[in-house]
Amino acid sequence: MTKIFIDPGHGGTDSGAVGNGLLEKDLTLTIAKKIQSLLQGYEDVEVRMSRTTDKTLSLTQRTNAANNWNADFLLSVHINAGGGTGYEDYRYNTLAISSRTGKIHATIHNAIMDELAAYNIVDRGTKASDLHVLRESNMDAILTESLFIDTRKDATLLKNDEFLNAVAAGHVKGLERAFNLKKKAAVSTYKIKSGDTLWDIEERLNIDHGTLEKLNPNVNATKLSIGQTIRIK
């Protein structure tokens, strides 16, 4: 069992970065929930989140939760600010790129950039820094910074749910490669759960996008009901 702890940055009274009508705390939670949802499509993976609502948490509370759970990996999700553009991520600054954490870091970074290739995102590279969640966590950990909230062209993408889906998918594909995760075997039907969208289901089950709408012509994709059964092949 691989235990992955996802930490959506900021929350509650801490909005994080602000710009172009967006709050970092909202974006990080949205992306983290998408990652959590996609990981449900893999075998032998357990996921825990530092927060699932707009909740105030200290940095110590976040790392304590991951450490007490004995997580195998901590993924801290953030959005950048400061007038730049593009994607970057961090590991703890005493760890070389050739270290175990460094190799996981590079694998996830490359998967995210692959997934975002269609959007022509600037690759700001893999970086290292003395950040609390990286320093005080007992497991391998990285912190991702997906675009700049205060740069208009980046913010436009951050307002696009399909782009956020791609960000989440890149994170998950990186985790899949780094930890050799295996997708669950496909079944012919699926029961809708709370928070499901057809896109999320397709991602989790490795189904081409648009397939479920074709298989379920009488299903309203915007009004899915919990417990509703749909065809998936």
XYZ file of C-alpha atoms in Angstrom:
233
model
C 0.000 0.000 0.000
C 1.332 3.419 -1.008
C 0.200 6.199 1.330
C 0.071 9.614 -0.313
C -0.593 12.730 1.746
C -1.888 15.690 -0.263
C -1.599 19.166 1.237
C -3.650 21.892 -0.469
C -1.728 25.050 0.433
C -3.230 27.787 2.639
C -6.937 27.800 3.565
C -9.342 29.474 5.973
C -8.036 32.834 7.137
C -4.907 32.356 5.023
C -5.908 33.048 1.428
C -2.402 32.594 0.064
C -1.614 34.580 -3.067
C -4.353 36.735 -4.585
C -4.715 38.072 -8.106
C -7.035 38.520 -11.058
C -10.092 37.633 -8.989
C -8.556 34.360 -7.782
C -7.511 33.070 -4.352
C -4.684 30.573 -4.073
C -6.432 28.663 -1.271
C -9.396 27.893 -3.561
C -7.265 26.749 -6.488
C -5.055 24.502 -4.385
C -8.079 22.764 -2.871
C -9.681 22.285 -6.285
C -6.513 20.774 -7.767
C -5.882 18.592 -4.702
C -9.412 17.175 -4.821
C -8.973 16.368 -8.507
C -5.717 14.561 -7.699
C -7.409 12.637 -4.898
C -10.251 11.646 -7.211
C -7.907 10.414 -9.950
C -5.867 8.367 -7.478
C -9.004 6.409 -6.595
C -8.546 4.679 -9.928
C -5.316 2.972 -8.785
C -4.730 -0.218 -6.850
C -3.144 -0.253 -3.384
C -3.126 3.514 -2.915
C -4.382 5.283 0.183
C -4.825 9.043 0.105
C -5.220 11.488 2.956
C -5.606 15.263 2.671
C -4.510 17.926 5.130
C -7.813 19.675 4.461
C -10.880 18.992 2.339
C -12.636 22.280 3.144
C -11.705 25.955 3.483
C -9.962 25.382 6.800
C -7.142 27.207 8.584
C -4.136 24.994 9.333
C -0.635 25.807 10.518
C 2.364 24.424 8.662
C 3.164 22.303 11.720
C -0.329 20.815 11.745
C 0.140 19.769 8.126
C 3.472 18.022 8.577
C 2.408 16.491 11.894
C -0.615 14.945 10.178
C 1.554 13.451 7.430
C 4.170 12.213 9.887
C 1.657 10.713 12.325
C -0.011 8.872 9.452
C 3.379 7.506 8.322
C 2.792 8.670 4.776
C 5.096 7.437 2.029
C 4.959 10.744 0.195
C 3.822 14.307 0.845
C 2.595 16.429 -2.061
C 2.027 20.093 -1.247
C -0.014 21.923 -3.899
C 0.464 25.657 -4.426
C 0.011 28.486 -6.920
C 2.808 30.981 -7.509
C 2.891 34.785 -7.355
C 5.394 37.549 -7.975
C 4.830 38.528 -11.578
C 6.451 35.562 -13.322
C 4.940 32.874 -15.506
C 5.054 29.102 -15.789
C 5.399 25.998 -13.643
C 8.043 24.994 -11.074
C 8.361 22.649 -8.101
C 10.562 22.187 -5.039
C 12.272 19.570 -2.889
C 14.172 20.224 0.365
C 17.393 22.106 -0.299
C 19.788 19.559 1.246
C 18.653 16.868 -1.196
C 20.372 16.475 -4.552
C 18.454 15.720 -7.723
C 20.248 12.337 -7.662
C 18.732 11.481 -4.249
C 15.627 9.322 -3.907
C 13.501 12.431 -3.329
C 15.256 14.139 -6.206
C 14.437 11.302 -8.587
C 10.780 11.330 -7.517
C 10.828 15.113 -7.912
C 12.188 14.914 -11.464
C 9.697 12.214 -12.440
C 6.691 14.209 -11.241
C 8.015 17.428 -12.765
C 8.473 15.841 -16.172
C 5.020 14.235 -16.102
C 3.367 17.553 -15.291
C 5.235 19.372 -18.060
C 4.283 16.607 -20.497
C 0.619 16.982 -19.560
C 0.754 20.781 -19.913
C 2.632 20.718 -23.241
C -0.461 21.740 -25.213
C -0.697 24.948 -23.193
C 2.871 26.141 -23.953
C 3.677 26.584 -20.280
C 7.123 27.924 -19.368
C 9.179 25.242 -17.601
C 10.850 27.012 -14.679
C 12.566 23.783 -13.636
C 13.046 21.643 -10.542
C 14.223 23.711 -7.588
C 15.251 23.221 -3.957
C 14.348 25.350 -0.940
C 14.210 25.292 2.863
C 10.409 25.184 3.133
C 8.688 23.880 6.278
C 6.613 21.158 4.612
C 9.729 19.812 2.895
C 12.029 20.147 5.901
C 9.759 18.841 8.666
C 8.174 15.919 6.806
C 9.647 12.486 7.554
C 8.921 11.164 4.065
C 9.836 12.147 0.509
C 8.076 15.404 -0.298
C 7.735 17.988 -3.019
C 5.864 21.274 -3.346
C 4.392 22.255 -6.712
C 3.735 25.802 -7.970
C 1.316 25.767 -10.900
C 1.491 29.132 -12.665
C 1.337 32.700 -11.337
C -1.963 33.963 -9.986
C -0.960 37.615 -10.494
C 0.014 37.233 -14.165
C -2.981 37.722 -16.455
C -2.223 35.001 -19.009
C -1.528 32.460 -16.240
C -4.666 33.491 -14.349
C -6.747 32.995 -17.492
C -5.622 29.384 -17.582
C -6.201 28.967 -13.845
C -9.838 29.980 -14.429
C -10.194 27.146 -16.972
C -11.378 23.888 -15.375
C -9.982 21.813 -18.248
C -6.557 23.278 -17.537
C -6.898 22.431 -13.837
C -7.837 18.895 -14.893
C -4.596 18.728 -16.870
C -2.601 20.000 -13.880
C -4.125 17.302 -11.671
C -3.607 14.608 -14.309
C 0.056 15.567 -14.615
C 0.560 15.232 -10.868
C -1.109 11.807 -10.872
C 0.813 10.520 -13.873
C 4.006 11.582 -12.113
C 2.974 9.698 -8.982
C 2.073 6.679 -11.114
C 5.549 6.629 -12.651
C 7.417 7.433 -9.440
C 5.682 4.772 -7.325
C 4.855 2.220 -10.047
C 1.149 2.561 -9.374
C -1.187 0.238 -11.247
C -4.607 1.235 -12.543
C -7.583 -0.775 -11.356
C -9.045 -3.270 -13.796
C -11.863 -1.865 -15.877
C -15.438 -2.968 -15.249
C -18.452 -2.590 -17.545
C -20.552 -0.327 -15.291
C -19.876 2.310 -12.665
C -21.971 3.797 -9.854
C -21.743 7.570 -9.488
C -20.221 8.792 -6.218
C -20.316 12.199 -4.569
C -18.274 14.736 -6.534
C -17.938 12.581 -9.653
C -17.803 14.087 -13.127
C -17.579 12.130 -16.362
C -14.108 13.631 -16.929
C -12.875 12.418 -13.533
C -14.235 8.922 -14.157
C -12.592 8.775 -17.583
C -9.255 9.840 -16.105
C -9.403 7.344 -13.241
C -10.333 4.450 -15.508
C -8.057 5.431 -18.413
C -10.980 5.946 -20.804
C -10.692 8.310 -23.777
C -12.405 11.637 -23.077
C -15.882 11.830 -24.595
C -16.405 8.055 -24.497
C -18.823 8.055 -21.559
C -21.152 10.575 -23.174
C -21.317 8.360 -26.273
C -21.960 5.228 -24.192
C -24.625 6.967 -22.096
C -26.608 9.191 -24.483
C -29.512 9.543 -22.043
C -27.329 10.678 -19.143
C -27.119 14.406 -18.410
C -23.423 14.974 -17.703
C -24.198 18.113 -15.674
C -26.779 16.397 -13.445
C -25.223 13.138 -12.276
C -26.923 11.509 -9.286
C -25.182 9.620 -6.498
C -25.833 5.907 -6.988
C -26.681 6.321 -10.667
C -25.244 3.505 -12.832
C -23.546 4.328 -16.119
C -21.871 2.198 -18.800
C -18.111 2.510 -19.062
C -17.525 0.048 -21.911
